[in-house]
Amino acid sequence: MSQPNRVSGVSAERLGVYDAIRLRRDVRAEYTGEPIDDDTLWRILDAAHRAPSVGNSQPWDFVVVREAATLRRFADHVAGKRTEFAAALPAERAATFAPIKIEGIVESGTGVVVTHDDRRGGPQVLGRASVPETGVYSTVLAIQNLWLAATAERIGVGWVSFYDPEFLSELVGLPAGIRPVAWLCVGPVREFQQVPDLERFGWRARRSLDEAVHRETFGG
Ligand SMILES: Cc1cc2nc3c(=O)[nH]c(=O)nc-3n(C[C@H](O)[C@H](O)[C@H](O)COP(=O)(O)O)c2cc1C
């Protein structure tokens, strides 16, 4: 790949896994406005659905949202949550936060609400007895599969978590016991940024791998 950060100008073939990991970004501002085509969307949902899961419980579901009115309603709700968050920040952080876009709900044209059902797999989920969170870890792995597969297709994904779960549950008609884990904005992009937005805008930088890797004990 001659221009690893650009979508245009690269070959049409899908990226390998390390390329996709390096290219992946949380996308907010770079959606083209064109909707993702159904075949591509199905391939990335298939990638999500192949994720590992505790006890093979497969506790996820995917609600694909494309109705303009629903996208607008969710975007308005998220705008309200953003205002609440900004109001709670000290002045200096509020100024840093102000130019940061936190969603591309309408522009992406497609939302994928990833949900979690803790009852999936029955009362004895093999492997979940000691660590109950392994259920939701599984759903998050499906999200990561989706994110990387989308990147390999040059499709952008942006994870939105500025919402009240009750609002989103009602918006997409989730039955009792099924909870939303993420709203993912999914759509074609002009380019992938090389540096995460939060780093570019001075909110928080990436840590080095040296800092994250420990030998034998955490203090080691
Ligand atoms: C659980 C989770 C929730 C997130 N929620 C939001 C969000 O509400 N709005 C947003 O703009 N980005 C959100 N992000 C994206 C992160 O800000 C982003 O992953 C991080 O800054 C690193 O950037 P990168 O994904 O481009 O490497 C979320 C990411 C995760 C994993």
mmCIF file of C-alpha atoms and ligand atoms in Angstrom:
data_model
loop_
_atom_site.group_PDB
_atom_site.id
_atom_site.type_symbol
_atom_site.label_atom_id
_atom_site.label_comp_id
_atom_site.label_asym_id
_atom_site.label_seq_id
_atom_site.Cartn_x
_atom_site.Cartn_y
_atom_site.Cartn_z
ATOM 1 C CA MET A 1 0.000 0.000 0.000
ATOM 2 C CA SER A 2 1.587 3.262 -1.076
ATOM 3 C CA GLN A 3 -0.658 5.542 1.036
ATOM 4 C CA PRO A 4 -1.690 3.535 4.087
ATOM 5 C CA ASN A 5 -3.752 6.380 5.585
ATOM 6 C CA ARG A 6 -5.784 7.110 2.466
ATOM 7 C CA VAL A 7 -8.870 5.287 1.263
ATOM 8 C CA SER A 8 -8.649 6.475 -2.297
ATOM 9 C CA GLY A 9 -5.686 5.477 -4.390
ATOM 10 C CA VAL A 10 -5.187 2.050 -2.838
ATOM 11 C CA SER A 11 -5.950 -1.251 -4.479
ATOM 12 C CA ALA A 12 -9.478 -2.605 -4.204
ATOM 13 C CA GLU A 13 -8.388 -5.809 -2.531
ATOM 14 C CA ARG A 14 -9.153 -6.222 1.164
ATOM 15 C CA LEU A 15 -6.465 -5.506 3.707
ATOM 16 C CA GLY A 16 -4.608 -8.113 5.714
ATOM 17 C CA VAL A 17 -5.188 -8.255 9.444
ATOM 18 C CA TYR A 18 -2.115 -6.276 10.556
ATOM 19 C CA ASP A 19 -2.825 -3.570 7.964
ATOM 20 C CA ALA A 20 -6.417 -3.332 9.166
ATOM 21 C CA ILE A 21 -5.289 -3.106 12.801
ATOM 22 C CA ARG A 22 -2.908 -0.272 11.955
ATOM 23 C CA LEU A 23 -5.353 1.588 9.697
ATOM 24 C CA ARG A 24 -8.406 1.300 11.988
ATOM 25 C CA ARG A 25 -9.675 4.533 13.476
ATOM 26 C CA ASP A 26 -12.701 5.638 15.387
ATOM 27 C CA VAL A 27 -14.341 7.655 12.599
ATOM 28 C CA ARG A 28 -16.433 10.744 13.231
ATOM 29 C CA ALA A 29 -15.897 13.352 10.511
ATOM 30 C CA GLU A 30 -14.737 11.447 7.438
ATOM 31 C CA TYR A 31 -17.937 9.729 6.244
ATOM 32 C CA THR A 32 -18.669 10.347 2.571
ATOM 33 C CA GLY A 33 -22.447 10.437 3.100
ATOM 34 C CA GLU A 34 -22.914 7.404 0.809
ATOM 35 C CA PRO A 35 -24.514 4.450 2.595
ATOM 36 C CA ILE A 36 -22.640 1.161 2.909
ATOM 37 C CA ASP A 37 -23.913 -1.425 0.388
ATOM 38 C CA ASP A 38 -25.797 -4.446 1.693
ATOM 39 C CA ASP A 39 -23.232 -7.068 0.641
ATOM 40 C CA THR A 40 -20.381 -5.306 2.431
ATOM 41 C CA LEU A 41 -22.516 -4.746 5.500
ATOM 42 C CA TRP A 42 -23.399 -8.442 5.562
ATOM 43 C CA ARG A 43 -19.720 -9.445 5.320
ATOM 44 C CA ILE A 44 -18.736 -7.301 8.265
ATOM 45 C CA LEU A 45 -21.706 -8.534 10.320
ATOM 46 C CA ASP A 46 -20.625 -12.078 9.451
ATOM 47 C CA ALA A 47 -17.135 -11.234 10.756
ATOM 48 C CA ALA A 48 -18.687 -9.946 13.974
ATOM 49 C CA HIS A 49 -20.777 -13.071 14.324
ATOM 50 C CA ARG A 50 -17.644 -15.276 14.102
ATOM 51 C CA ALA A 51 -16.228 -13.827 17.333
ATOM 52 C CA PRO A 52 -15.241 -16.114 20.188
ATOM 53 C CA SER A 53 -17.702 -16.173 23.103
ATOM 54 C CA VAL A 54 -17.718 -17.646 26.582
ATOM 55 C CA GLY A 55 -19.380 -21.079 26.512
ATOM 56 C CA ASN A 56 -20.076 -20.416 22.806
ATOM 57 C CA SER A 57 -23.006 -18.368 24.122
ATOM 58 C CA GLN A 58 -22.944 -15.845 21.205
ATOM 59 C CA PRO A 59 -24.764 -13.283 23.357
ATOM 60 C CA TRP A 60 -24.844 -10.515 20.725
ATOM 61 C CA ASP A 61 -27.454 -9.284 18.242
ATOM 62 C CA PHE A 62 -27.202 -6.498 15.678
ATOM 63 C CA VAL A 63 -29.974 -3.990 14.961
ATOM 64 C CA VAL A 64 -29.306 -2.197 11.662
ATOM 65 C CA VAL A 65 -30.833 1.292 11.672
ATOM 66 C CA ARG A 66 -31.219 3.306 8.480
ATOM 67 C CA GLU A 67 -34.437 5.266 8.922
ATOM 68 C CA ALA A 68 -33.490 8.955 8.677
ATOM 69 C CA ALA A 69 -35.927 9.898 11.449
ATOM 70 C CA THR A 70 -34.416 7.328 13.841
ATOM 71 C CA LEU A 71 -30.865 8.461 13.076
ATOM 72 C CA ARG A 72 -31.943 12.062 13.716
ATOM 73 C CA ARG A 73 -33.681 11.202 16.995
ATOM 74 C CA PHE A 74 -30.621 9.379 18.256
ATOM 75 C CA ALA A 75 -28.272 12.190 17.133
ATOM 76 C CA ASP A 76 -30.410 14.730 19.030
ATOM 77 C CA HIS A 77 -30.293 12.564 22.160
ATOM 78 C CA VAL A 78 -26.494 12.233 21.880
ATOM 79 C CA ALA A 79 -26.147 16.005 21.417
ATOM 80 C CA GLY A 80 -27.940 16.453 24.752
ATOM 81 C CA LYS A 81 -25.603 13.983 26.492
ATOM 82 C CA ARG A 82 -22.612 15.792 24.997
ATOM 83 C CA THR A 83 -23.863 19.094 26.429
ATOM 84 C CA GLU A 84 -24.261 17.475 29.869
ATOM 85 C CA PHE A 85 -20.725 16.079 29.726
ATOM 86 C CA ALA A 86 -19.241 19.398 28.595
ATOM 87 C CA ALA A 87 -21.037 21.286 31.361
ATOM 88 C CA ALA A 88 -19.424 19.035 33.985
ATOM 89 C CA LEU A 89 -15.866 19.688 32.757
ATOM 90 C CA PRO A 90 -13.443 22.191 34.273
ATOM 91 C CA ALA A 91 -12.989 25.230 31.988
ATOM 92 C CA GLU A 92 -9.664 24.112 30.512
ATOM 93 C CA ARG A 93 -10.935 20.613 29.631
ATOM 94 C CA ALA A 94 -14.186 22.082 28.281
ATOM 95 C CA ALA A 95 -12.150 24.225 25.880
ATOM 96 C CA THR A 96 -10.161 21.187 24.714
ATOM 97 C CA PHE A 97 -13.365 19.157 24.306
ATOM 98 C CA ALA A 98 -15.305 21.848 22.398
ATOM 99 C CA PRO A 99 -13.936 21.166 18.866
ATOM 100 C CA ILE A 100 -13.983 17.362 19.216
ATOM 101 C CA LYS A 101 -16.713 15.634 17.206
ATOM 102 C CA ILE A 102 -18.088 12.633 19.100
ATOM 103 C CA GLU A 103 -20.348 10.992 16.524
ATOM 104 C CA GLY A 104 -21.270 10.687 12.849
ATOM 105 C CA ILE A 105 -24.731 9.213 13.315
ATOM 106 C CA VAL A 106 -26.558 10.964 10.477
ATOM 107 C CA GLU A 107 -23.564 11.356 8.113
ATOM 108 C CA SER A 108 -22.651 7.644 8.229
ATOM 109 C CA GLY A 109 -26.163 6.711 7.083
ATOM 110 C CA THR A 110 -26.183 3.428 9.012
ATOM 111 C CA GLY A 111 -26.217 2.651 12.703
ATOM 112 C CA VAL A 112 -25.544 -0.828 14.034
ATOM 113 C CA VAL A 113 -26.774 -1.244 17.592
ATOM 114 C CA VAL A 114 -24.905 -4.143 19.155
ATOM 115 C CA THR A 115 -26.857 -5.716 21.988
ATOM 116 C CA HIS A 116 -26.063 -8.179 24.746
ATOM 117 C CA ASP A 117 -28.261 -10.933 26.177
ATOM 118 C CA ASP A 118 -26.853 -12.385 29.391
ATOM 119 C CA ARG A 119 -29.416 -15.218 29.323
ATOM 120 C CA ARG A 120 -28.182 -16.503 25.984
ATOM 121 C CA GLY A 121 -26.548 -19.888 26.451
ATOM 122 C CA GLY A 122 -28.819 -20.952 29.302
ATOM 123 C CA PRO A 123 -28.253 -21.075 33.051
ATOM 124 C CA GLN A 124 -24.861 -22.852 32.941
ATOM 125 C CA VAL A 125 -22.627 -20.943 30.581
ATOM 126 C CA LEU A 126 -19.369 -22.869 30.436
ATOM 127 C CA GLY A 127 -16.585 -20.552 31.631
ATOM 128 C CA ARG A 128 -18.722 -17.691 32.961
ATOM 129 C CA ALA A 129 -19.330 -18.950 36.512
ATOM 130 C CA SER A 130 -16.302 -17.260 38.103
ATOM 131 C CA VAL A 131 -16.079 -14.161 35.933
ATOM 132 C CA PRO A 132 -19.578 -12.950 35.015
ATOM 133 C CA GLU A 133 -18.179 -10.153 32.832
ATOM 134 C CA THR A 134 -16.964 -12.733 30.312
ATOM 135 C CA GLY A 135 -20.462 -12.544 28.813
ATOM 136 C CA VAL A 136 -20.167 -8.895 27.862
ATOM 137 C CA TYR A 137 -16.489 -9.348 26.951
ATOM 138 C CA SER A 138 -17.760 -11.718 24.250
ATOM 139 C CA THR A 139 -20.099 -9.110 22.794
ATOM 140 C CA VAL A 140 -17.268 -6.582 22.752
ATOM 141 C CA LEU A 141 -15.112 -9.054 20.819
ATOM 142 C CA ALA A 142 -17.850 -9.198 18.177
ATOM 143 C CA ILE A 143 -17.628 -5.408 17.959
ATOM 144 C CA GLN A 144 -13.870 -5.539 17.469
ATOM 145 C CA ASN A 145 -14.260 -8.153 14.719
ATOM 146 C CA LEU A 146 -16.786 -5.885 13.009
ATOM 147 C CA TRP A 147 -14.493 -2.870 13.355
ATOM 148 C CA LEU A 148 -11.463 -4.611 11.852
ATOM 149 C CA ALA A 149 -13.429 -6.255 9.047
ATOM 150 C CA ALA A 150 -14.969 -2.886 8.190
ATOM 151 C CA THR A 151 -11.519 -1.294 8.093
ATOM 152 C CA ALA A 152 -10.293 -4.036 5.761
ATOM 153 C CA GLU A 153 -13.166 -3.001 3.442
ATOM 154 C CA ARG A 154 -12.265 0.726 3.821
ATOM 155 C CA ILE A 155 -15.480 1.243 5.760
ATOM 156 C CA GLY A 156 -15.400 3.555 8.748
ATOM 157 C CA VAL A 157 -16.812 2.715 12.181
ATOM 158 C CA GLY A 158 -17.410 5.112 15.055
ATOM 159 C CA TRP A 159 -18.434 3.875 18.479
ATOM 160 C CA VAL A 160 -20.964 6.146 20.205
ATOM 161 C CA SER A 161 -21.497 5.760 23.937
ATOM 162 C CA PHE A 162 -22.982 9.148 24.839
ATOM 163 C CA TYR A 163 -26.518 7.837 25.443
ATOM 164 C CA ASP A 164 -28.897 6.653 28.111
ATOM 165 C CA PRO A 165 -29.268 2.886 27.633
ATOM 166 C CA GLU A 166 -33.008 3.156 28.383
ATOM 167 C CA PHE A 167 -33.451 5.700 25.579
ATOM 168 C CA LEU A 168 -31.645 3.550 23.033
ATOM 169 C CA SER A 169 -33.475 0.403 24.157
ATOM 170 C CA GLU A 170 -36.810 2.124 23.583
ATOM 171 C CA LEU A 171 -35.655 3.661 20.277
ATOM 172 C CA VAL A 172 -34.864 0.301 18.686
ATOM 173 C CA GLY A 173 -37.416 -1.776 20.599
ATOM 174 C CA LEU A 174 -35.149 -4.004 22.693
ATOM 175 C CA PRO A 175 -37.035 -6.610 24.715
ATOM 176 C CA ALA A 176 -36.539 -6.729 28.497
ATOM 177 C CA GLY A 177 -33.234 -8.383 29.414
ATOM 178 C CA ILE A 178 -31.436 -7.340 26.234
ATOM 179 C CA ARG A 179 -29.230 -4.307 26.635
ATOM 180 C CA PRO A 180 -27.398 -2.081 24.174
ATOM 181 C CA VAL A 181 -23.600 -2.228 24.305
ATOM 182 C CA ALA A 182 -22.792 0.131 21.439
ATOM 183 C CA TRP A 183 -24.170 2.280 18.681
ATOM 184 C CA LEU A 184 -21.756 1.940 15.785
ATOM 185 C CA CYS A 185 -21.825 4.489 12.959
ATOM 186 C CA VAL A 186 -20.904 2.503 9.844
ATOM 187 C CA GLY A 187 -20.225 3.965 6.410
ATOM 188 C CA PRO A 188 -17.767 4.608 3.585
ATOM 189 C CA VAL A 189 -15.098 7.192 4.382
ATOM 190 C CA ARG A 190 -12.910 9.605 2.417
ATOM 191 C CA GLU A 191 -9.859 8.662 4.451
ATOM 192 C CA PHE A 192 -8.743 7.275 7.781
ATOM 193 C CA GLN A 193 -6.899 9.713 10.012
ATOM 194 C CA GLN A 194 -3.419 8.514 10.989
ATOM 195 C CA VAL A 195 -3.670 9.860 14.541
ATOM 196 C CA PRO A 196 -6.722 9.305 16.790
ATOM 197 C CA ASP A 197 -8.926 12.394 17.086
ATOM 198 C CA LEU A 198 -8.503 12.567 20.854
ATOM 199 C CA GLU A 199 -4.750 12.751 20.407
ATOM 200 C CA ARG A 200 -4.925 15.243 17.510
ATOM 201 C CA PHE A 201 -7.143 17.551 19.568
ATOM 202 C CA GLY A 202 -4.997 17.282 22.695
ATOM 203 C CA TRP A 203 -7.495 15.366 24.838
ATOM 204 C CA ARG A 204 -5.409 12.276 25.512
ATOM 205 C CA ALA A 205 -2.444 10.670 23.764
ATOM 206 C CA ARG A 206 -1.657 7.008 23.150
ATOM 207 C CA ARG A 207 0.621 5.182 25.606
ATOM 208 C CA SER A 208 3.729 3.461 24.379
ATOM 209 C CA LEU A 209 3.771 -0.327 24.235
ATOM 210 C CA ASP A 210 6.800 -0.320 26.564
ATOM 211 C CA GLU A 211 4.620 1.274 29.221
ATOM 212 C CA ALA A 212 1.877 -1.333 28.798
ATOM 213 C CA VAL A 213 3.987 -4.510 28.835
ATOM 214 C CA HIS A 214 5.105 -5.921 32.197
ATOM 215 C CA ARG A 215 7.470 -8.806 32.889
ATOM 216 C CA GLU A 216 6.442 -11.512 35.375
ATOM 217 C CA THR A 217 4.657 -9.109 37.782
ATOM 218 C CA PHE A 218 2.793 -5.850 37.234
ATOM 219 C CA GLY A 219 5.604 -3.896 38.895
ATOM 220 C CA GLY A 220 8.224 -5.790 36.915
HETATM 221 C C1 LIG B 1 -16.159 1.467 24.587
HETATM 222 C C2 LIG B 1 -15.844 2.646 23.706
HETATM 223 C C3 LIG B 1 -16.698 3.740 23.681
HETATM 224 C C4 LIG B 1 -16.430 4.849 22.871
HETATM 225 N N1 LIG B 1 -17.305 5.898 22.822
HETATM 226 C C5 LIG B 1 -17.068 6.942 21.997
HETATM 227 C C6 LIG B 1 -17.994 8.006 21.862
HETATM 228 O O1 LIG B 1 -19.060 8.040 22.469
HETATM 229 N N2 LIG B 1 -17.697 9.014 21.021
HETATM 230 C C7 LIG B 1 -16.528 9.035 20.325
HETATM 231 O O2 LIG B 1 -16.300 9.981 19.573
HETATM 232 N N3 LIG B 1 -15.640 8.033 20.405
HETATM 233 C C8 LIG B 1 -15.887 6.991 21.214
HETATM 234 N N4 LIG B 1 -14.990 5.951 21.282
HETATM 235 C C9 LIG B 1 -13.760 5.997 20.454
HETATM 236 C C10 LIG B 1 -12.521 6.342 21.251
HETATM 237 O O3 LIG B 1 -12.499 7.711 21.593
HETATM 238 C C11 LIG B 1 -11.306 5.973 20.404
HETATM 239 O O4 LIG B 1 -11.314 4.578 20.190
HETATM 240 C C12 LIG B 1 -9.995 6.370 21.037
HETATM 241 O O5 LIG B 1 -9.907 7.756 21.178
HETATM 242 C C13 LIG B 1 -8.784 5.874 20.220
HETATM 243 O O6 LIG B 1 -8.903 6.285 18.873
HETATM 244 P P1 LIG B 1 -8.882 5.241 17.668
HETATM 245 O O7 LIG B 1 -10.036 4.285 17.908
HETATM 246 O O8 LIG B 1 -9.061 6.059 16.432
HETATM 247 O O9 LIG B 1 -7.572 4.526 17.739
HETATM 248 C C14 LIG B 1 -15.254 4.852 22.075
HETATM 249 C C15 LIG B 1 -14.400 3.736 22.083
HETATM 250 C C16 LIG B 1 -14.694 2.639 22.869
HETATM 251 C C17 LIG B 1 -13.775 1.444 22.833
#
